[in-house]
């Protein structure tokens, strides 16, 4: 299927590096300084994100002076400016955790204290030690620093498959919602399906089960998706769970029609949709399809956080196509 509505300027494969640095200042925002200079490998390559990341981290350190921390084991960092979010954590930070574990198996990953339980739970499944920042910013005599992707969504395919296999292999939960899952965002902060009851009613006819990710732990979500073969969802972090589907699945992403120049993205200077789930589908060995939908934003507004209205007739056609793709 044509993917010209997506932004695809970054074809490189990211494979994180691990380096030990001395005289380190680490921030909750992800930027790490070595001898007061920001380490480029802890920043995304987008000029806007680099400037914002460094500026905010400097401001944070001025407001909350870094606390000296001494540890008996090797302290390590795998978070970035965006890794609090589920997509960036699973596709970027967990691969960094595996590379770190390979080189420093006894290292302890330090997480910002405002991170969620899925961050620590996922590290536990990978046998990676972790603890939390005692304050917003830290001063350390030495630390293991893992590199951030230059551009998001470019993690090496072999590493993503490793994350999938290792996490799935260590989950003990037996939850099984069948092989067809629809992810609802009705408990999220925004980006909803306006006519979701009609969408769910349609999908139930094809054997789909509705799932609200907030109702389940990380391990439970992994267990559910490890048995799934077909996945439908509006654009959002829940689609990241395709990482835990066995290769050979099929994914349908619901996206809003764009409002032209008003949808310019400051990082990539593109008017198109993010290609993160298109790229992730291909790397995980899944077939991918999308459906553009009407939205609730005005003519002169950005649509990246819009609620959408799904044409159920068109969706029925797409779902049948999805099921045919996944049955091959």
GROMACS .gro file of C-alpha atoms in nm:
model
  328
    1UNK     CA    1   0.000   0.000   0.000
    2UNK     CA    2   0.118   0.353  -0.079
    3UNK     CA    3   0.278   0.532   0.215
    4UNK     CA    4   0.329   0.877   0.062
    5UNK     CA    5   0.134   1.043   0.345
    6UNK     CA    6   0.416   0.953   0.585
    7UNK     CA    7   0.742   1.131   0.657
    8UNK     CA    8   1.035   0.897   0.585
    9UNK     CA    9   1.360   1.097   0.573
   10UNK     CA   10   1.571   0.885   0.811
   11UNK     CA   11   1.661   0.540   0.676
   12UNK     CA   12   1.955   0.470   0.910
   13UNK     CA   13   1.962   0.185   1.160
   14UNK     CA   14   2.044   0.296   1.514
   15UNK     CA   15   2.263   0.069   1.725
   16UNK     CA   16   2.344   0.220   2.065
   17UNK     CA   17   2.697   0.250   2.200
   18UNK     CA   18   2.808   0.231   2.562
   19UNK     CA   19   3.093   0.448   2.689
   20UNK     CA   20   3.225   0.516   3.038
   21UNK     CA   21   3.271   0.887   3.116
   22UNK     CA   22   3.419   1.064   3.417
   23UNK     CA   23   3.303   1.385   3.584
   24UNK     CA   24   2.945   1.343   3.470
   25UNK     CA   25   2.634   1.551   3.532
   26UNK     CA   26   2.316   1.363   3.443
   27UNK     CA   27   1.976   1.530   3.417
   28UNK     CA   28   1.625   1.393   3.447
   29UNK     CA   29   1.557   1.539   3.101
   30UNK     CA   30   1.807   1.297   2.943
   31UNK     CA   31   2.094   1.530   2.854
   32UNK     CA   32   2.425   1.423   3.008
   33UNK     CA   33   2.715   1.665   3.055
   34UNK     CA   34   3.079   1.563   3.078
   35UNK     CA   35   3.299   1.828   3.238
   36UNK     CA   36   3.016   2.079   3.185
   37UNK     CA   37   2.984   2.008   2.811
   38UNK     CA   38   2.676   1.831   2.673
   39UNK     CA   39   2.743   1.488   2.527
   40UNK     CA   40   2.605   1.486   2.172
   41UNK     CA   41   2.529   1.113   2.192
   42UNK     CA   42   2.262   1.183   2.457
   43UNK     CA   43   2.069   1.416   2.224
   44UNK     CA   44   1.854   1.363   1.915
   45UNK     CA   45   2.004   1.514   1.600
   46UNK     CA   46   1.711   1.745   1.526
   47UNK     CA   47   1.839   2.105   1.573
   48UNK     CA   48   1.518   2.208   1.751
   49UNK     CA   49   1.539   1.915   1.995
   50UNK     CA   50   1.912   1.963   2.056
   51UNK     CA   51   1.869   2.331   2.143
   52UNK     CA   52   1.564   2.264   2.359
   53UNK     CA   53   1.725   1.968   2.535
   54UNK     CA   54   2.046   2.151   2.621
   55UNK     CA   55   1.874   2.478   2.718
   56UNK     CA   56   1.619   2.313   2.945
   57UNK     CA   57   1.884   2.090   3.105
   58UNK     CA   58   2.111   2.387   3.181
   59UNK     CA   59   1.814   2.574   3.327
   60UNK     CA   60   1.720   2.271   3.537
   61UNK     CA   61   2.074   2.243   3.676
   62UNK     CA   62   2.078   2.613   3.764
   63UNK     CA   63   1.744   2.581   3.943
   64UNK     CA   64   1.819   2.244   4.108
   65UNK     CA   65   2.193   2.216   4.163
   66UNK     CA   66   2.313   1.859   4.085
   67UNK     CA   67   2.342   1.633   4.388
   68UNK     CA   68   2.664   1.435   4.428
   69UNK     CA   69   2.595   1.062   4.412
   70UNK     CA   70   2.842   0.783   4.491
   71UNK     CA   71   2.750   0.423   4.416
   72UNK     CA   72   2.916   0.087   4.479
   73UNK     CA   73   2.825  -0.035   4.130
   74UNK     CA   74   2.848   0.123   3.786
   75UNK     CA   75   2.574   0.388   3.746
   76UNK     CA   76   2.423   0.401   3.397
   77UNK     CA   77   2.176   0.603   3.191
   78UNK     CA   78   1.946   0.492   2.911
   79UNK     CA   79   1.677   0.762   2.909
   80UNK     CA   80   1.640   1.053   2.670
   81UNK     CA   81   1.434   1.366   2.618
   82UNK     CA   82   1.130   1.162   2.507
   83UNK     CA   83   1.177   0.822   2.672
   84UNK     CA   84   0.916   0.881   2.942
   85UNK     CA   85   0.672   0.791   2.664
   86UNK     CA   86   0.595   0.426   2.597
   87UNK     CA   87   0.699   0.426   2.229
   88UNK     CA   88   1.041   0.580   2.287
   89UNK     CA   89   1.102   0.369   2.596
   90UNK     CA   90   1.029   0.035   2.428
   91UNK     CA   91   1.191   0.107   2.090
   92UNK     CA   92   1.490   0.313   2.204
   93UNK     CA   93   1.566   0.273   2.576
   94UNK     CA   94   1.512  -0.102   2.607
   95UNK     CA   95   1.757  -0.170   2.321
   96UNK     CA   96   2.001   0.059   2.503
   97UNK     CA   97   1.943  -0.145   2.821
   98UNK     CA   98   2.033  -0.469   2.642
   99UNK     CA   99   2.356  -0.324   2.500
  100UNK     CA  100   2.441  -0.190   2.847
  101UNK     CA  101   2.371  -0.526   3.010
  102UNK     CA  102   2.594  -0.702   2.756
  103UNK     CA  103   2.891  -0.480   2.846
  104UNK     CA  104   2.823  -0.404   3.215
  105UNK     CA  105   2.596  -0.680   3.354
  106UNK     CA  106   2.616  -0.544   3.709
  107UNK     CA  107   2.544  -0.180   3.617
  108UNK     CA  108   2.249  -0.001   3.776
  109UNK     CA  109   2.030   0.212   3.550
  110UNK     CA  110   1.917   0.533   3.716
  111UNK     CA  111   1.568   0.651   3.616
  112UNK     CA  112   1.410   0.993   3.672
  113UNK     CA  113   1.196   0.972   3.982
  114UNK     CA  114   0.879   1.070   3.795
  115UNK     CA  115   0.896   0.768   3.559
  116UNK     CA  116   0.617   0.508   3.564
  117UNK     CA  117   0.605   0.146   3.675
  118UNK     CA  118   0.634   0.011   3.318
  119UNK     CA  119   0.985   0.157   3.298
  120UNK     CA  120   1.115  -0.040   3.596
  121UNK     CA  121   0.898  -0.348   3.522
  122UNK     CA  122   1.039  -0.380   3.170
  123UNK     CA  123   1.398  -0.349   3.296
  124UNK     CA  124   1.328  -0.620   3.553
  125UNK     CA  125   1.213  -0.853   3.273
  126UNK     CA  126   1.545  -0.790   3.099
  127UNK     CA  127   1.744  -0.861   3.419
  128UNK     CA  128   1.873  -0.503   3.432
  129UNK     CA  129   1.918  -0.345   3.775
  130UNK     CA  130   1.755  -0.006   3.821
  131UNK     CA  131   1.698   0.263   4.081
  132UNK     CA  132   1.564   0.618   4.081
  133UNK     CA  133   1.728   0.961   4.084
  134UNK     CA  134   1.737   1.088   4.444
  135UNK     CA  135   1.693   1.438   4.297
  136UNK     CA  136   1.631   1.596   3.956
  137UNK     CA  137   1.999   1.621   3.857
  138UNK     CA  138   2.304   1.420   3.960
  139UNK     CA  139   2.679   1.467   3.979
  140UNK     CA  140   2.884   1.148   3.946
  141UNK     CA  141   3.255   1.073   3.933
  142UNK     CA  142   3.190   0.821   3.654
  143UNK     CA  143   2.899   0.656   3.471
  144UNK     CA  144   2.816   0.434   3.175
  145UNK     CA  145   2.643   0.642   2.908
  146UNK     CA  146   2.440   0.481   2.631
  147UNK     CA  147   2.385   0.673   2.309
  148UNK     CA  148   2.050   0.817   2.206
  149UNK     CA  149   1.915   0.759   1.853
  150UNK     CA  150   2.004   1.039   1.615
  151UNK     CA  151   1.648   1.027   1.482
  152UNK     CA  152   1.358   0.856   1.656
  153UNK     CA  153   1.222   0.527   1.536
  154UNK     CA  154   1.545   0.406   1.374
  155UNK     CA  155   1.655   0.135   1.614
  156UNK     CA  156   1.839  -0.161   1.462
  157UNK     CA  157   1.599  -0.440   1.364
  158UNK     CA  158   1.801  -0.716   1.529
  159UNK     CA  159   1.796  -0.529   1.860
  160UNK     CA  160   1.420  -0.477   1.845
  161UNK     CA  161   1.372  -0.848   1.781
  162UNK     CA  162   1.598  -0.921   2.076
  163UNK     CA  163   1.387  -0.698   2.301
  164UNK     CA  164   1.072  -0.874   2.181
  165UNK     CA  165   1.205  -1.226   2.226
  166UNK     CA  166   1.364  -1.167   2.567
  167UNK     CA  167   1.066  -0.984   2.717
  168UNK     CA  168   0.810  -1.232   2.581
  169UNK     CA  169   1.022  -1.524   2.704
  170UNK     CA  170   1.026  -1.394   3.062
  171UNK     CA  171   0.661  -1.300   3.110
  172UNK     CA  172   0.471  -1.547   3.326
  173UNK     CA  173   0.121  -1.401   3.278
  174UNK     CA  174  -0.118  -1.629   3.085
  175UNK     CA  175  -0.365  -1.357   2.978
  176UNK     CA  176  -0.510  -1.433   2.636
  177UNK     CA  177  -0.744  -1.199   2.450
  178UNK     CA  178  -0.725  -1.397   2.127
  179UNK     CA  179  -0.546  -1.301   1.809
  180UNK     CA  180  -0.744  -0.983   1.721
  181UNK     CA  181  -0.703  -0.672   1.939
  182UNK     CA  182  -0.841  -0.319   1.913
  183UNK     CA  183  -0.663  -0.064   2.135
  184UNK     CA  184  -0.883   0.210   2.283
  185UNK     CA  185  -0.745   0.544   2.406
  186UNK     CA  186  -1.056   0.634   2.606
  187UNK     CA  187  -0.853   0.656   2.929
  188UNK     CA  188  -0.575   0.863   2.772
  189UNK     CA  189  -0.532   1.240   2.793
  190UNK     CA  190  -0.648   1.296   2.437
  191UNK     CA  191  -0.660   1.177   2.074
  192UNK     CA  192  -0.984   0.978   2.093
  193UNK     CA  193  -1.208   0.801   1.841
  194UNK     CA  194  -1.528   1.007   1.848
  195UNK     CA  195  -1.757   0.727   1.727
  196UNK     CA  196  -1.571   0.453   1.913
  197UNK     CA  197  -1.885   0.261   2.011
  198UNK     CA  198  -1.966   0.212   1.642
  199UNK     CA  199  -1.607   0.115   1.567
  200UNK     CA  200  -1.600  -0.143   1.847
  201UNK     CA  201  -1.935  -0.283   1.736
  202UNK     CA  202  -1.800  -0.326   1.382
  203UNK     CA  203  -1.474  -0.485   1.496
  204UNK     CA  204  -1.653  -0.728   1.727
  205UNK     CA  205  -1.822  -0.875   1.418
  206UNK     CA  206  -1.475  -0.969   1.295
  207UNK     CA  207  -1.371  -1.118   1.629
  208UNK     CA  208  -1.174  -0.825   1.771
  209UNK     CA  209  -1.155  -0.762   2.147
  210UNK     CA  210  -1.127  -0.407   2.283
  211UNK     CA  211  -0.828  -0.339   2.509
  212UNK     CA  212  -0.760  -0.033   2.726
  213UNK     CA  213  -0.383  -0.048   2.801
  214UNK     CA  214  -0.415   0.154   3.123
  215UNK     CA  215  -0.607  -0.137   3.277
  216UNK     CA  216  -0.309  -0.373   3.254
  217UNK     CA  217   0.047  -0.396   3.379
  218UNK     CA  218   0.339  -0.403   3.139
  219UNK     CA  219   0.378  -0.780   3.176
  220UNK     CA  220   0.007  -0.836   3.117
  221UNK     CA  221   0.016  -0.628   2.798
  222UNK     CA  222   0.315  -0.828   2.676
  223UNK     CA  223   0.129  -1.153   2.745
  224UNK     CA  224  -0.181  -1.033   2.556
  225UNK     CA  225   0.009  -0.912   2.251
  226UNK     CA  226   0.236  -1.214   2.239
  227UNK     CA  227  -0.076  -1.406   2.129
  228UNK     CA  228  -0.214  -1.137   1.898
  229UNK     CA  229  -0.190  -1.146   1.521
  230UNK     CA  230  -0.410  -0.852   1.418
  231UNK     CA  231  -0.394  -0.504   1.572
  232UNK     CA  232  -0.611  -0.196   1.509
  233UNK     CA  233  -0.566   0.141   1.680
  234UNK     CA  234  -0.568   0.515   1.638
  235UNK     CA  235  -0.215   0.662   1.614
  236UNK     CA  236  -0.073   0.646   1.966
  237UNK     CA  237   0.165   0.472   2.202
  238UNK     CA  238  -0.052   0.161   2.231
  239UNK     CA  239   0.056   0.060   1.881
  240UNK     CA  240   0.406   0.008   2.023
  241UNK     CA  241   0.279  -0.325   2.157
  242UNK     CA  242   0.319  -0.467   1.806
  243UNK     CA  243   0.680  -0.524   1.921
  244UNK     CA  244   0.549  -0.814   2.132
  245UNK     CA  245   0.339  -0.971   1.856
  246UNK     CA  246   0.503  -1.270   1.684
  247UNK     CA  247   0.638  -1.178   1.338
  248UNK     CA  248   0.385  -1.218   1.059
  249UNK     CA  249   0.104  -1.009   1.207
  250UNK     CA  250  -0.096  -0.726   1.051
  251UNK     CA  251  -0.151  -0.370   1.177
  252UNK     CA  252  -0.412  -0.106   1.087
  253UNK     CA  253  -0.337   0.250   1.203
  254UNK     CA  254  -0.612   0.515   1.212
  255UNK     CA  255  -0.479   0.864   1.131
  256UNK     CA  256  -0.646   1.204   1.077
  257UNK     CA  257  -0.645   1.392   0.748
  258UNK     CA  258  -0.380   1.664   0.770
  259UNK     CA  259  -0.446   2.040   0.756
  260UNK     CA  260  -0.163   2.128   0.517
  261UNK     CA  261   0.092   2.388   0.628
  262UNK     CA  262  -0.058   2.404   0.976
  263UNK     CA  263   0.076   2.054   1.041
  264UNK     CA  264   0.442   2.148   0.996
  265UNK     CA  265   0.653   1.950   1.243
  266UNK     CA  266   0.941   2.153   1.396
  267UNK     CA  267   1.188   1.863   1.418
  268UNK     CA  268   1.173   1.723   1.065
  269UNK     CA  269   1.017   2.024   0.886
  270UNK     CA  270   0.760   1.791   0.736
  271UNK     CA  271   0.386   1.832   0.682
  272UNK     CA  272   0.331   1.457   0.676
  273UNK     CA  273   0.241   1.199   0.940
  274UNK     CA  274   0.506   1.036   1.160
  275UNK     CA  275   0.617   0.710   1.004
  276UNK     CA  276   0.711   0.554   1.339
  277UNK     CA  277   0.450   0.275   1.334
  278UNK     CA  278   0.488   0.212   0.961
  279UNK     CA  279   0.863   0.164   1.014
  280UNK     CA  280   0.812  -0.038   1.332
  281UNK     CA  281   0.568  -0.272   1.155
  282UNK     CA  282   0.819  -0.346   0.882
  283UNK     CA  283   1.101  -0.406   1.128
  284UNK     CA  284   0.891  -0.646   1.334
  285UNK     CA  285   0.783  -0.840   1.025
  286UNK     CA  286   0.419  -0.725   1.021
  287UNK     CA  287   0.201  -0.616   0.731
  288UNK     CA  288   0.087  -0.255   0.762
  289UNK     CA  289  -0.217  -0.060   0.648
  290UNK     CA  290  -0.368   0.277   0.739
  291UNK     CA  291  -0.701   0.458   0.720
  292UNK     CA  292  -0.728   0.837   0.703
  293UNK     CA  293  -1.017   0.975   0.909
  294UNK     CA  294  -1.206   1.298   0.961
  295UNK     CA  295  -1.114   1.500   1.272
  296UNK     CA  296  -1.247   1.763   1.510
  297UNK     CA  297  -0.988   2.035   1.449
  298UNK     CA  298  -1.063   2.358   1.267
  299UNK     CA  299  -0.941   2.427   0.914
  300UNK     CA  300  -0.643   2.627   1.040
  301UNK     CA  301  -0.532   2.399   1.325
  302UNK     CA  302  -0.273   2.127   1.375
  303UNK     CA  303  -0.416   1.776   1.371
  304UNK     CA  304  -0.145   1.581   1.556
  305UNK     CA  305  -0.357   1.564   1.873
  306UNK     CA  306  -0.699   1.567   1.709
  307UNK     CA  307  -0.986   1.333   1.785
  308UNK     CA  308  -1.101   1.138   1.481
  309UNK     CA  309  -1.427   1.017   1.330
  310UNK     CA  310  -1.397   0.678   1.157
  311UNK     CA  311  -1.591   0.595   0.840
  312UNK     CA  312  -1.712   0.248   0.944
  313UNK     CA  313  -1.790   0.142   0.589
  314UNK     CA  314  -1.435   0.219   0.480
  315UNK     CA  315  -1.303   0.059   0.796
  316UNK     CA  316  -1.485  -0.264   0.716
  317UNK     CA  317  -1.305  -0.275   0.382
  318UNK     CA  318  -0.971  -0.207   0.552
  319UNK     CA  319  -1.029  -0.472   0.820
  320UNK     CA  320  -1.109  -0.738   0.562
  321UNK     CA  321  -0.790  -0.640   0.379
  322UNK     CA  322  -0.602  -0.659   0.710
  323UNK     CA  323  -0.731  -1.009   0.783
  324UNK     CA  324  -0.634  -1.122   0.433
  325UNK     CA  325  -0.282  -0.982   0.481
  326UNK     CA  326  -0.238  -1.161   0.812
  327UNK     CA  327  -0.368  -1.492   0.679
  328UNK     CA  328  -0.101  -1.520   0.409
   0.00000   0.00000   0.00000
